[in-house]
mmCIF file of C-alpha atoms and ligand atoms in Angstrom:
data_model
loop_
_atom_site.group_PDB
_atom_site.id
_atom_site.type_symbol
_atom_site.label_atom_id
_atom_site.label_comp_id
_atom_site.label_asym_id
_atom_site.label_seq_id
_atom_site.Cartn_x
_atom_site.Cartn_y
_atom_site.Cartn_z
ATOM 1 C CA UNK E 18 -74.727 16.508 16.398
ATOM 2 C CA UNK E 19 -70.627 16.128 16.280
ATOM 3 C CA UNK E 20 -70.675 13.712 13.422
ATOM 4 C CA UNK E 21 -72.573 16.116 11.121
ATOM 5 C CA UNK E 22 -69.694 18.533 11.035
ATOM 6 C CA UNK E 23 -67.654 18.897 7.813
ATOM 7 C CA UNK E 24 -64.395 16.949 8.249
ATOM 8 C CA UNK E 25 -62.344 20.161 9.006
ATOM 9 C CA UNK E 26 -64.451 21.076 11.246
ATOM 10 C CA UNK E 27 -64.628 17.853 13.184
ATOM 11 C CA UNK E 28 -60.772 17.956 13.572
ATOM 12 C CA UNK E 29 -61.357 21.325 15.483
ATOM 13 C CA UNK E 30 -64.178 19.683 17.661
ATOM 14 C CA UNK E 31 -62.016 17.385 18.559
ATOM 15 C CA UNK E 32 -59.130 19.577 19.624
ATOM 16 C CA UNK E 33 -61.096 21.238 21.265
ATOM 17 C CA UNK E 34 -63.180 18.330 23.166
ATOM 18 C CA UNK E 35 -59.347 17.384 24.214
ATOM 19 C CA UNK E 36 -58.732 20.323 25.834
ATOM 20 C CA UNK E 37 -62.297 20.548 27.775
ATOM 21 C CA UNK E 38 -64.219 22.791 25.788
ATOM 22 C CA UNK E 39 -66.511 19.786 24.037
ATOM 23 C CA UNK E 40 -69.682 20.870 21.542
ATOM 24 C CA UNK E 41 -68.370 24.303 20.754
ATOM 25 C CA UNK E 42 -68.398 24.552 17.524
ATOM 26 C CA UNK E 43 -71.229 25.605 15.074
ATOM 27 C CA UNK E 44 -71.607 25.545 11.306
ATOM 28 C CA UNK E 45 -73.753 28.272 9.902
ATOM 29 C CA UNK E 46 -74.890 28.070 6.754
ATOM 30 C CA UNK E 47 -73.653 31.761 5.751
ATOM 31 C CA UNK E 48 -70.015 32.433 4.922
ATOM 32 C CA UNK E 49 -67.623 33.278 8.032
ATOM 33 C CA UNK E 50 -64.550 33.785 5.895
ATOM 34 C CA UNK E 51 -63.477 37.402 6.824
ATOM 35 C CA UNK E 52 -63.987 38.406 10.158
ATOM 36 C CA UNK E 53 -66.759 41.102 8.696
ATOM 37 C CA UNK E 54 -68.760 38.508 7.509
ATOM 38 C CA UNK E 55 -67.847 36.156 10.488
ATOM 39 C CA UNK E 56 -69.513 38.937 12.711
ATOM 40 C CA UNK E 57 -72.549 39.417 10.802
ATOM 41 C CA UNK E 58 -73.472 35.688 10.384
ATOM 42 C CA UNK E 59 -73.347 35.891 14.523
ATOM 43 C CA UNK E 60 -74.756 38.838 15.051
ATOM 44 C CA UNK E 61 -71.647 39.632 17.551
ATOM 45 C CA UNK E 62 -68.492 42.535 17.268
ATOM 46 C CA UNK E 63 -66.200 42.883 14.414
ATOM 47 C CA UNK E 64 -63.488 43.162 17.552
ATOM 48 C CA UNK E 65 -64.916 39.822 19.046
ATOM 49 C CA UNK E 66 -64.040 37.545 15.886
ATOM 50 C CA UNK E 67 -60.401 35.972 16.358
ATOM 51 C CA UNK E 68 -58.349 36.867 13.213
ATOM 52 C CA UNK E 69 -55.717 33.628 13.043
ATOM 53 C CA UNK E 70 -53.227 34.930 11.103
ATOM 54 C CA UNK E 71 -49.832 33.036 9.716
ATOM 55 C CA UNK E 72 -46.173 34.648 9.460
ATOM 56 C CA UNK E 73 -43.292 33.310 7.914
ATOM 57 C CA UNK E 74 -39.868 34.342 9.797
ATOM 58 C CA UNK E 75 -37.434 35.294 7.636
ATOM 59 C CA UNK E 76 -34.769 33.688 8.874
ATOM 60 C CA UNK E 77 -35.990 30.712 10.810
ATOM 61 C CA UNK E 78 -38.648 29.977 8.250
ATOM 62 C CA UNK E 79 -40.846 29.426 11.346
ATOM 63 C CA UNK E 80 -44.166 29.865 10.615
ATOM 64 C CA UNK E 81 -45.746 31.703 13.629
ATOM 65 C CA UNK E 82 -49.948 32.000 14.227
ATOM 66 C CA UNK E 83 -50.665 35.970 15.430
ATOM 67 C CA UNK E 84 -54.391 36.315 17.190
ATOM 68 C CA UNK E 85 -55.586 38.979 17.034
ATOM 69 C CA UNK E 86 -59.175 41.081 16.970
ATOM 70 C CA UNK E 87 -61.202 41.315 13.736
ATOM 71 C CA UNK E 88 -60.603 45.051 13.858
ATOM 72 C CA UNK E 89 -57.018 44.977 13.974
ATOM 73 C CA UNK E 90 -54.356 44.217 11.773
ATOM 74 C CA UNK E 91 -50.698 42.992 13.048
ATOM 75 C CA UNK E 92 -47.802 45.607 12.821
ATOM 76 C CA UNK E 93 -45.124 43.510 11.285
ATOM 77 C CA UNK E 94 -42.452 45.055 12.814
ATOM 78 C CA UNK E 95 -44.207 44.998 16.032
ATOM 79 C CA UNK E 96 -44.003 41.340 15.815
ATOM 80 C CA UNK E 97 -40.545 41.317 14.343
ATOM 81 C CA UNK E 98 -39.422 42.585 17.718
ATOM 82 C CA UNK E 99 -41.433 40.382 19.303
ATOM 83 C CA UNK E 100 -40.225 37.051 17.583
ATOM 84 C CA UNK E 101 -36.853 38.405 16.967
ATOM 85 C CA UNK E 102 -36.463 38.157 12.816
ATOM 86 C CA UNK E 103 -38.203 39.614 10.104
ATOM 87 C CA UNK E 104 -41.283 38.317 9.080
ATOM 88 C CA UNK E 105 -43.692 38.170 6.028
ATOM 89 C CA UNK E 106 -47.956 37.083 5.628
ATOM 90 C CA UNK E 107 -47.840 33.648 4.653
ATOM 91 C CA UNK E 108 -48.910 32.175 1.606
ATOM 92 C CA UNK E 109 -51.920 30.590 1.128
ATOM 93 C CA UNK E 110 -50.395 27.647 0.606
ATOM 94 C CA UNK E 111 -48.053 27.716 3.401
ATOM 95 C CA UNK E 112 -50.988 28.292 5.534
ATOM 96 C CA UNK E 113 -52.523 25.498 4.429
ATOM 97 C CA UNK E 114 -49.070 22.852 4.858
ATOM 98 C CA UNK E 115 -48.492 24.403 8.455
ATOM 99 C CA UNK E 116 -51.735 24.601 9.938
ATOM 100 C CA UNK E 117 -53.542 22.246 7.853
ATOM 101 C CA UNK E 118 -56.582 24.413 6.708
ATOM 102 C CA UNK E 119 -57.459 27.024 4.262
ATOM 103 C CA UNK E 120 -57.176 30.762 4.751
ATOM 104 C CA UNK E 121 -60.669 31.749 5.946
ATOM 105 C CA UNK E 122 -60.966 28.539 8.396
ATOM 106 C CA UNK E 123 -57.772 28.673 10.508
ATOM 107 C CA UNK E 124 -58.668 27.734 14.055
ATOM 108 C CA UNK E 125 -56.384 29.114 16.931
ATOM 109 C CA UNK E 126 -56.271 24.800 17.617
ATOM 110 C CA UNK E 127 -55.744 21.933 16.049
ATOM 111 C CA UNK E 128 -53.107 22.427 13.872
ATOM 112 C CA UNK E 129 -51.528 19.634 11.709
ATOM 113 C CA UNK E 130 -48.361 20.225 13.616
ATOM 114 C CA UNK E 131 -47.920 22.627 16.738
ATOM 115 C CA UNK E 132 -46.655 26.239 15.885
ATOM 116 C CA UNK E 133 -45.936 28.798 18.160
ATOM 117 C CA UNK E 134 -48.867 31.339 19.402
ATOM 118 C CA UNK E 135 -48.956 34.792 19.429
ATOM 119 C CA UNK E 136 -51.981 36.097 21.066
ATOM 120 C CA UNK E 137 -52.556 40.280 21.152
ATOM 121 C CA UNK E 138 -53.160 41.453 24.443
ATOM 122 C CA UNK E 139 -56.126 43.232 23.106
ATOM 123 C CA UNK E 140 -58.216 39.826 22.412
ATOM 124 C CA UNK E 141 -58.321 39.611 26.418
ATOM 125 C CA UNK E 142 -60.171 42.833 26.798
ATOM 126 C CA UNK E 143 -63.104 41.431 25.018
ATOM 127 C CA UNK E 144 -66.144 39.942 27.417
ATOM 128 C CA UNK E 145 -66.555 37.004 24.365
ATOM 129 C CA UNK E 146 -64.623 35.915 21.303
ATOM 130 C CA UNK E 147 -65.775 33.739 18.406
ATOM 131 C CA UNK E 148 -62.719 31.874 16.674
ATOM 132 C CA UNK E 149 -62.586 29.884 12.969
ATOM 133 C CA UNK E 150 -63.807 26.670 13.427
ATOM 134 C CA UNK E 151 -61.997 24.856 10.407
ATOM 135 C CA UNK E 152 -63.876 26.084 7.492
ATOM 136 C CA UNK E 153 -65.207 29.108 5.964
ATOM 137 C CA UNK E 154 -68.672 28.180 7.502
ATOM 138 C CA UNK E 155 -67.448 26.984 10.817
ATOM 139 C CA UNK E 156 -67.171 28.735 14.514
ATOM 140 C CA UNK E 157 -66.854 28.639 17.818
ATOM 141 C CA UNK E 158 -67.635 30.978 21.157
ATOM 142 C CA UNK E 159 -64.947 31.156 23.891
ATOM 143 C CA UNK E 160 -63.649 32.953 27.028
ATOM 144 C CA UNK E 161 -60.506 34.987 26.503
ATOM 145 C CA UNK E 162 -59.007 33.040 29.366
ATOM 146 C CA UNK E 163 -59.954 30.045 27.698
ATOM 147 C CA UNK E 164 -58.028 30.819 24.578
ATOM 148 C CA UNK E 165 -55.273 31.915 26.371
ATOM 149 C CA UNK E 166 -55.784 28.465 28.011
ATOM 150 C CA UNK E 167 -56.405 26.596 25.137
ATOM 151 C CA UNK E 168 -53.814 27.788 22.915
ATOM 152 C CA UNK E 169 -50.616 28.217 25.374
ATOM 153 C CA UNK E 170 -50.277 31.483 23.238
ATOM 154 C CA UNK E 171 -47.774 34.752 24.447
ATOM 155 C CA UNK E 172 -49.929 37.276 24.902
ATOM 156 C CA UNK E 173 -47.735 40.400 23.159
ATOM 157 C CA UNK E 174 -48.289 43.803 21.607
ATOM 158 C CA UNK E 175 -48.920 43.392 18.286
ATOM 159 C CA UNK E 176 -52.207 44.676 17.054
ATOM 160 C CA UNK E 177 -53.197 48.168 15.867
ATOM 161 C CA UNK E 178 -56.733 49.224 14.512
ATOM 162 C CA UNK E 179 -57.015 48.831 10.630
ATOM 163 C CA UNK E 180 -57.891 52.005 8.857
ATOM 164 C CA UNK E 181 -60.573 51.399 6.438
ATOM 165 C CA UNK E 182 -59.687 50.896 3.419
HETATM 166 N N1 LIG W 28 -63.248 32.721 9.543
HETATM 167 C C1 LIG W 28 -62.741 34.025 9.902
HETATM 168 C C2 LIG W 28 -62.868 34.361 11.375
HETATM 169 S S1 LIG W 28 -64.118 33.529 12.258
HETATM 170 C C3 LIG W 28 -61.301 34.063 9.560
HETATM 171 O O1 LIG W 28 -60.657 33.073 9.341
HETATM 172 N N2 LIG W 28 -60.793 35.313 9.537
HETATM 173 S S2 LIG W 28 -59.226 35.568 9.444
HETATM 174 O O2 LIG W 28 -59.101 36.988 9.473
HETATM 175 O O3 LIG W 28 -58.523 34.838 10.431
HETATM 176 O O4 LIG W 28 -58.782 34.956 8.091
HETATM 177 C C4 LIG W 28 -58.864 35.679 6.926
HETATM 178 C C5 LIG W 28 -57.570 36.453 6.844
HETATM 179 O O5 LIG W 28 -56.682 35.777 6.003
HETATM 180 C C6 LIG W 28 -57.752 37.838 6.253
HETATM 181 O O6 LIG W 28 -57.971 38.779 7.290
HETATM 182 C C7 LIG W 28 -56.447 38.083 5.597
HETATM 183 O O7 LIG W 28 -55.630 38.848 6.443
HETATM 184 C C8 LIG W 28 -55.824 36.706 5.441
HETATM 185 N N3 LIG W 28 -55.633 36.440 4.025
HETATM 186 C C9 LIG W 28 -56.570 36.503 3.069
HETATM 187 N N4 LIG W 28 -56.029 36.236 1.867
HETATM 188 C C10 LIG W 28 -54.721 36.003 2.085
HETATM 189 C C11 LIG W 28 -53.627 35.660 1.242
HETATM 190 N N5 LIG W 28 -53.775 35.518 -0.076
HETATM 191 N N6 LIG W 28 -52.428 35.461 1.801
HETATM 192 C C12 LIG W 28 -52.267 35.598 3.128
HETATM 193 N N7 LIG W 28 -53.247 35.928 3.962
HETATM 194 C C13 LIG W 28 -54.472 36.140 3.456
#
């Protein structure tokens, strides 16, 4: 049931509900923190996890969210291109002001205040995608239409595979 979701994770049921997707999201009782571990808790793709990932223009101080596969990692200057200004990872703590939730649990929704969306065009390729949910312990399956729907995001260029380090 709804009401036995962690408070975090609640918030992003709720978004959610709001935009038509109701009862989406689970809580598993292993850790989803990194997209690795996200994927092996589900038993799904590395490349279907949604990485929600905060930047920090440089200029505007705009804090933009970049989704983009669990594989991949954003090519900053990609995305400086794309959003026009430099741009650096976000603190934890500024993830946690803009978005309202702790690295590890940032949902592609529900943000404390709206912040523009970046979504890699890559994401869309995939058949299914499972996003944060709120909390380290917290997802939820969608369509990539529906989190291009969802989220309002751009879709851009901005992921490239992550070597291994
Ligand atoms: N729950 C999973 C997906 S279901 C999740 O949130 N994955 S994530 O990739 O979106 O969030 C973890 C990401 O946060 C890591 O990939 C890493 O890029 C980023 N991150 C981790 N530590 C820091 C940090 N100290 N500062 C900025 N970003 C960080």
């Amino acid at each position: 049931m709804a009401s036995e979701l962690s408070a975090s994770a609640q918030r992003v049921q709720e978004a959610l509900a709001d935009r038509g997707l109701p009862g989406r999201v689970v809580e598993l009782s292993q850790t989803t923190r990194t997209a690795v571990e996200a994927a092996r808790a589900i038993g799904c793709d590395v490349a279907q996890i949604v990485k929600s990932l905060v930047f920090c223009g440089a200029w505007s101080g705009q804090a933009y969210l970049v989704l983009v596969r669990g594989v991949d990692r954003v090519d900053e200057s990609r995305l400086a291109e794309v959003v026009g200004e430099q741009v650096t990872r976000a603190s934890p703590e500024v993830v946690r002001a803009r978005t309202g939730y702790a690295i590890g649990g940032v949902p592609p929704v529900g943000h404390r205040e709206p912040l523009p969306i970046l979504i890699d065009a890559a994401l869309l390729e995939m058949p299914e995608l499972w996003a944060a949910a709120g909390t380290p312990h917290a997802v939820f399956r969608l369509l990539p239409g529906e989190l291009a729907r969802i989220t309002g995001g751009r879709v851009v260029e901005v992921g490239v595979v992550q070597r291994p380090s």
